[in-house]
CSV table of C-alpha atoms and ligand atoms in Angstrom, one decimal:
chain,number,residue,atom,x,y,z
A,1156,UNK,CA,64.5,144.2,58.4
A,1157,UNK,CA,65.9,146.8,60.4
A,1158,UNK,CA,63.8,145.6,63.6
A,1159,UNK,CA,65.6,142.8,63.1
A,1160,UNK,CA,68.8,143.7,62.7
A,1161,UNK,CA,68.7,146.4,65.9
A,1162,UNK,CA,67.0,142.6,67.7
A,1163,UNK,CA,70.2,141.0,66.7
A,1164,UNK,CA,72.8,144.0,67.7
A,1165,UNK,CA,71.0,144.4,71.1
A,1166,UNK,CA,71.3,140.5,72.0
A,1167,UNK,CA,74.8,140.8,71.0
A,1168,UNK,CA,75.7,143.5,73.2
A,1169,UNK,CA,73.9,141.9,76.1
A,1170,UNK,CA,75.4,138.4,76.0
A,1171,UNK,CA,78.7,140.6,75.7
A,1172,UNK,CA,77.8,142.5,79.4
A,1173,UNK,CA,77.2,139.3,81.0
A,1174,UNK,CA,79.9,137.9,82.8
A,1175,UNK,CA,81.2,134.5,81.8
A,1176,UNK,CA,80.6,131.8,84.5
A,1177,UNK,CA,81.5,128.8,82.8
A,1178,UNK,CA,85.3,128.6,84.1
A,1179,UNK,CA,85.5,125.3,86.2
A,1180,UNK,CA,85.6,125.4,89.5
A,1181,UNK,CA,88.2,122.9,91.6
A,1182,UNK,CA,87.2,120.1,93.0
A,1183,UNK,CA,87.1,120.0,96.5
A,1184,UNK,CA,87.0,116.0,96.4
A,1185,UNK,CA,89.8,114.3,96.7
A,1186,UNK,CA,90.2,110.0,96.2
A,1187,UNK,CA,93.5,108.6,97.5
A,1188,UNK,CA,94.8,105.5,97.2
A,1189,UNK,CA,97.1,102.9,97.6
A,1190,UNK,CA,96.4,99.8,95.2
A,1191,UNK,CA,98.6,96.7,94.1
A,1192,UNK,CA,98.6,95.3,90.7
A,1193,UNK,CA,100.5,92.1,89.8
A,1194,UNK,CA,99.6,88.8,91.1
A,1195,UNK,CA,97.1,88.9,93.7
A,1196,UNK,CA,94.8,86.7,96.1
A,1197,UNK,CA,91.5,84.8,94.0
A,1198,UNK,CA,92.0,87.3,90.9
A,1199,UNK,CA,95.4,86.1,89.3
A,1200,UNK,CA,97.7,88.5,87.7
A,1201,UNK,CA,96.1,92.0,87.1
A,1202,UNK,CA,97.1,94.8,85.2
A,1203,UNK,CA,95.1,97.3,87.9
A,1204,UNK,CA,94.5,96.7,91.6
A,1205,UNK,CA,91.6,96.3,93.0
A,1206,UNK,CA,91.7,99.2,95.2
A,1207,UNK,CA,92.1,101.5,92.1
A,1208,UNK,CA,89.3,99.8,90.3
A,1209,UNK,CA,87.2,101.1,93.0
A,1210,UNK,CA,88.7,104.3,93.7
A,1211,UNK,CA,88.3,105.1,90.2
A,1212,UNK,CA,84.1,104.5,90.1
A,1213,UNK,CA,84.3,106.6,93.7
A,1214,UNK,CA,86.2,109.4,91.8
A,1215,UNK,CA,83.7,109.3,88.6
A,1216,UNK,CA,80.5,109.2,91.3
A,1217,UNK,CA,82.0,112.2,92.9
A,1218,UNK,CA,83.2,113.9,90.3
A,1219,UNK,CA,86.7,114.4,92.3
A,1220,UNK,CA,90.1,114.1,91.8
A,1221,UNK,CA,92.6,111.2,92.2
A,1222,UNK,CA,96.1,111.0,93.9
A,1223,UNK,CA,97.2,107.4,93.7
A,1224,UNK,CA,100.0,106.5,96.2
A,1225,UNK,CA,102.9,105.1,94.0
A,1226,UNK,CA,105.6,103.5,96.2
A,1227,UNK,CA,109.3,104.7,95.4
A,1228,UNK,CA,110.0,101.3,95.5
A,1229,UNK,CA,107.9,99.1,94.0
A,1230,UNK,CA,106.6,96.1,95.8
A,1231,UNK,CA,107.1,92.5,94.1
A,1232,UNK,CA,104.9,91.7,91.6
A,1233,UNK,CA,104.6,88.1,92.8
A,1234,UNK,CA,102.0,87.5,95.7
A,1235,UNK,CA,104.5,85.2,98.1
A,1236,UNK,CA,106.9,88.0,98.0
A,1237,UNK,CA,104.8,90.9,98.3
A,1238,UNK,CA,103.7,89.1,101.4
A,1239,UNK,CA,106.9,89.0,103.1
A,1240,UNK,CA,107.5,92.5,102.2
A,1241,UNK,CA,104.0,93.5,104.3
A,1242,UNK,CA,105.0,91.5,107.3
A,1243,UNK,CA,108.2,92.9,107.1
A,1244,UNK,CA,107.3,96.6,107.1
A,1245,UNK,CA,104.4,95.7,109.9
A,1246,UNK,CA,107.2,94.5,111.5
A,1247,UNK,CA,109.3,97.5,111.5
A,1248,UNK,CA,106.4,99.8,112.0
A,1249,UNK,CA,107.8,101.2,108.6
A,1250,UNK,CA,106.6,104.3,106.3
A,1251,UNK,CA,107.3,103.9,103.0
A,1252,UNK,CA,107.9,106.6,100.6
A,1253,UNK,CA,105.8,107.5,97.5
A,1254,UNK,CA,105.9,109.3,94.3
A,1255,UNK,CA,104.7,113.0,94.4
A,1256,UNK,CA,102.7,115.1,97.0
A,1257,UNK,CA,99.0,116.7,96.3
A,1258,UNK,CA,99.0,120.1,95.2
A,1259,UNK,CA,96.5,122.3,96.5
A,1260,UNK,CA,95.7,119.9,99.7
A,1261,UNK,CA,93.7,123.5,100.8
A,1262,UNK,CA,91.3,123.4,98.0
A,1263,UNK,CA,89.7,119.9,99.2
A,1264,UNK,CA,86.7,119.5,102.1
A,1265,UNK,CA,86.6,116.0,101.8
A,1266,UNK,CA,88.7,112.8,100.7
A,1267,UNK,CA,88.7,109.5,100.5
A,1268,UNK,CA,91.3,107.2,101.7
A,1269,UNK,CA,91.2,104.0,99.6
A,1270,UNK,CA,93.6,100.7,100.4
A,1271,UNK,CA,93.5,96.9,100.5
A,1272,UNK,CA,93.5,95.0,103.5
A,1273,UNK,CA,96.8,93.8,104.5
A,1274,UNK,CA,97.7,90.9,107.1
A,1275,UNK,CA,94.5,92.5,108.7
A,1276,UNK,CA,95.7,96.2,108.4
A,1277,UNK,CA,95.8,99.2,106.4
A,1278,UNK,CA,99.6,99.6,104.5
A,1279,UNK,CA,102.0,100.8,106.1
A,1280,UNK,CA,101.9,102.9,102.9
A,1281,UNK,CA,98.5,105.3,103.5
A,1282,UNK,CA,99.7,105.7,106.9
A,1283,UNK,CA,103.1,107.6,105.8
A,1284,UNK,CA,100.2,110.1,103.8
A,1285,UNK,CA,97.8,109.9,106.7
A,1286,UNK,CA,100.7,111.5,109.1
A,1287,UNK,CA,101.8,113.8,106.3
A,1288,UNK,CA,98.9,116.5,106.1
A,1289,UNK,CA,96.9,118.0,108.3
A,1290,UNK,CA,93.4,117.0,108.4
A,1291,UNK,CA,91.8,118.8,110.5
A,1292,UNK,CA,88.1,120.1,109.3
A,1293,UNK,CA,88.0,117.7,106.2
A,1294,UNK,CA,85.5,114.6,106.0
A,1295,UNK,CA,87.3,111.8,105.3
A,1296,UNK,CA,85.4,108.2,104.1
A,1297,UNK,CA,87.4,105.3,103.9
A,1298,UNK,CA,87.0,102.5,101.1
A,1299,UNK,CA,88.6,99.2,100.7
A,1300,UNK,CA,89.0,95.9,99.5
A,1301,UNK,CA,89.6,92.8,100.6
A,1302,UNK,CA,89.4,89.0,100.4
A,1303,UNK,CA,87.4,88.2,103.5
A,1304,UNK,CA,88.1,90.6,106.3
A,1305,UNK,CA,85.6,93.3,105.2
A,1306,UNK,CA,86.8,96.6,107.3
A,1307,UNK,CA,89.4,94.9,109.6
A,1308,UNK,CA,89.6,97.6,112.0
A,1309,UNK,CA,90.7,100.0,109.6
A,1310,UNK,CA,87.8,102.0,109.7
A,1311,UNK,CA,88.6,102.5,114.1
A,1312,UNK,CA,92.1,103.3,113.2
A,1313,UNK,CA,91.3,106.2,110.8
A,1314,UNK,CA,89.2,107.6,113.5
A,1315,UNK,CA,91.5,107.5,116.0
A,1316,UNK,CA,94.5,108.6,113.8
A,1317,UNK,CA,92.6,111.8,112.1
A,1318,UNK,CA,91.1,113.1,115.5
A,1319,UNK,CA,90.5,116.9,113.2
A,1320,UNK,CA,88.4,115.1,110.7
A,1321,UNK,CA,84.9,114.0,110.5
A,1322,UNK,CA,84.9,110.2,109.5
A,1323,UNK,CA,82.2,108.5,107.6
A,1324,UNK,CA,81.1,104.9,107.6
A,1325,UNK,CA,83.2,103.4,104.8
A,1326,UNK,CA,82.7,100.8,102.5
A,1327,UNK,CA,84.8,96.9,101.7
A,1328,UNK,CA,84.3,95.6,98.6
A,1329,UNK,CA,85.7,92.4,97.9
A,1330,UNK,CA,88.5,93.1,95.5
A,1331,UNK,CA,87.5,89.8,92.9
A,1332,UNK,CA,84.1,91.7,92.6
A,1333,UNK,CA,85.8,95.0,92.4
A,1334,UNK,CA,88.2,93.9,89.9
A,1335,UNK,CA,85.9,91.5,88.1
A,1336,UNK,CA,82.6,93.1,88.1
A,1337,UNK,CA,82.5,96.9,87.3
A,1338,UNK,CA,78.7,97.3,87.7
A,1339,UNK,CA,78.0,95.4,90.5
A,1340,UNK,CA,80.7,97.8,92.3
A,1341,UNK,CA,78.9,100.6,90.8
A,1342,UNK,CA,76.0,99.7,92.4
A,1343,UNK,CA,77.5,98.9,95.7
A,1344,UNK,CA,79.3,102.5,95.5
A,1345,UNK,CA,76.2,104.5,94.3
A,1346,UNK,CA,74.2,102.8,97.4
A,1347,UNK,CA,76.5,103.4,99.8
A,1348,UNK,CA,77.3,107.4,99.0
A,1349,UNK,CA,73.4,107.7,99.1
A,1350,UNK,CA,73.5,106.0,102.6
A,1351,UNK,CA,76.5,108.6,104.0
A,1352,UNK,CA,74.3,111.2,102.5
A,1353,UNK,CA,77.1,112.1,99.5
A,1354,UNK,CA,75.1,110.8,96.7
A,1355,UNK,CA,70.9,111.4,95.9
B,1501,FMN,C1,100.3,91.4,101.6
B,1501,FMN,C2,98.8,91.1,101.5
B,1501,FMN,C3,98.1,90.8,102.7
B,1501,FMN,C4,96.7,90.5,102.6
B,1501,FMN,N1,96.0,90.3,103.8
B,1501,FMN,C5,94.7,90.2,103.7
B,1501,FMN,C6,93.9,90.1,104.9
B,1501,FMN,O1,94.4,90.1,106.1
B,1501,FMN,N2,92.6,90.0,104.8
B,1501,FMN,C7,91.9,90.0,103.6
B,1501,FMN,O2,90.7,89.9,103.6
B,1501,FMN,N3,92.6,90.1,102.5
B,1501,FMN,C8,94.0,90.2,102.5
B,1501,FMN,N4,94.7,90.3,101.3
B,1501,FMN,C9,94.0,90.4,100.1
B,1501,FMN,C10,93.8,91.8,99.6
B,1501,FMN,O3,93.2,92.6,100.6
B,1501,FMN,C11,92.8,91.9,98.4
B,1501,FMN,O4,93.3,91.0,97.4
B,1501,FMN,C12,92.7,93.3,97.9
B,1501,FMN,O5,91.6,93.4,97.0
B,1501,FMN,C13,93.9,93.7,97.1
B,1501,FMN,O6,93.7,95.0,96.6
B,1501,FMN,P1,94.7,95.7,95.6
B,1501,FMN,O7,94.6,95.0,94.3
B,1501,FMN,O8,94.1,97.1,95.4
B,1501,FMN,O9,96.0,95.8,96.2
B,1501,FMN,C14,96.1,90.5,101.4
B,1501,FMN,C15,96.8,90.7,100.2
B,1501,FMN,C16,98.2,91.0,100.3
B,1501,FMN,C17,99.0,91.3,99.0
């Protein structure tokens, strides 16, 4: 009995002398996005984008964080309008605001820059984040969806526009699959991080 307990006491003081290592450590993933719910193109009226469906299976895959670009002000919930509102910034060459900034920008090595295609471009939207940090060392991969132009050349302007950063190959998902079939996305995302070498 005594063997025993002097077993017990010595385990206890030894699990006491070993430091703790179980505190999380940050992410150094980050998944931004830009996304529009409302009525859209070949899905109808959606309570969540597209874009975020997607983002969000990225994020879980990765095991990273999420900043989602909120605009300030929102764009119309109706597809004709939100439209107009596209062109319009296009246009303009425009930068729309969003809610919030991303604390700790330091802490991540890599992100992922998620949007819908729009009029054959990337949002006027990503681009005001895209100019706002500095990117310089971090791998960046861009994702998307779509409704028939795949990449568009968003994929050329990222590299051109984040000349610090080490682009990967992105991926388009068509955004009725991503909104409409969570596995089959799955797939496509867990195929695709294997084939950028992010993923076993
Ligand atoms: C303003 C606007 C412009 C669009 N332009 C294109 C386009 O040029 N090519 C395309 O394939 N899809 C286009 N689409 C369809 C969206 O890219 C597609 O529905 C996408 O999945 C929407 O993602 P979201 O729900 O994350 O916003 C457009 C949609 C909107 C609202």
């Amino acid at each position: 009995m005594k063997k025993l307990i002097s077993l017990i006491l010595a385990v206890t003081l030894l699990c006491a002398a070993i430091p703790v290592f179980a505190e999380e450590t940050p992410a150094h993933v980050l998944v931004v996005y830009f996304s529009h719910a409302g009525e859209n193109y070949n899905v109808g009226v959606i309570e969540e984008g597209n874009t975020a469906k997607m983002g969000k299976i990225i994020a879980e895959q990765m095991g990273a964080d999420i900043f989602e670009l909120v605009p300030t002000v929102p764009y119309p919930d109706d597809y004709d309008s939100c439209l107009d509102v596209a062109t319009e910034e296009q246009r303009t060459d425009a930068r729309p605001e969003y809610e919030g900034e991303i604390d700790a920008w330091e802490q991540y090595d890599t992100v992922f820059i998620g949007y819908p295609i729009w009029w054959g471009e990337i949002p006027n939207i990503v681009y005001t984040f895209m100019e706002a940090y500095d990117f310089a060392g971090k791998t960046v991969i861009p994702f998307n969806t779509h409704e028939g132009s795949g990449q568009a050349h968003s994929q050329r302007d990222i590299e051109r526009l984040l000349t610090g950063a080490t682009v990967l190959k992105g991926l388009a998902v068509r955004g009725r699959k991503a909104q409409n079939d969570a596995e089959g996305t799955k797939a496509d995302v867990a195929d695709w991080l294997k084939s950028i070498g992010l993923a076993q």
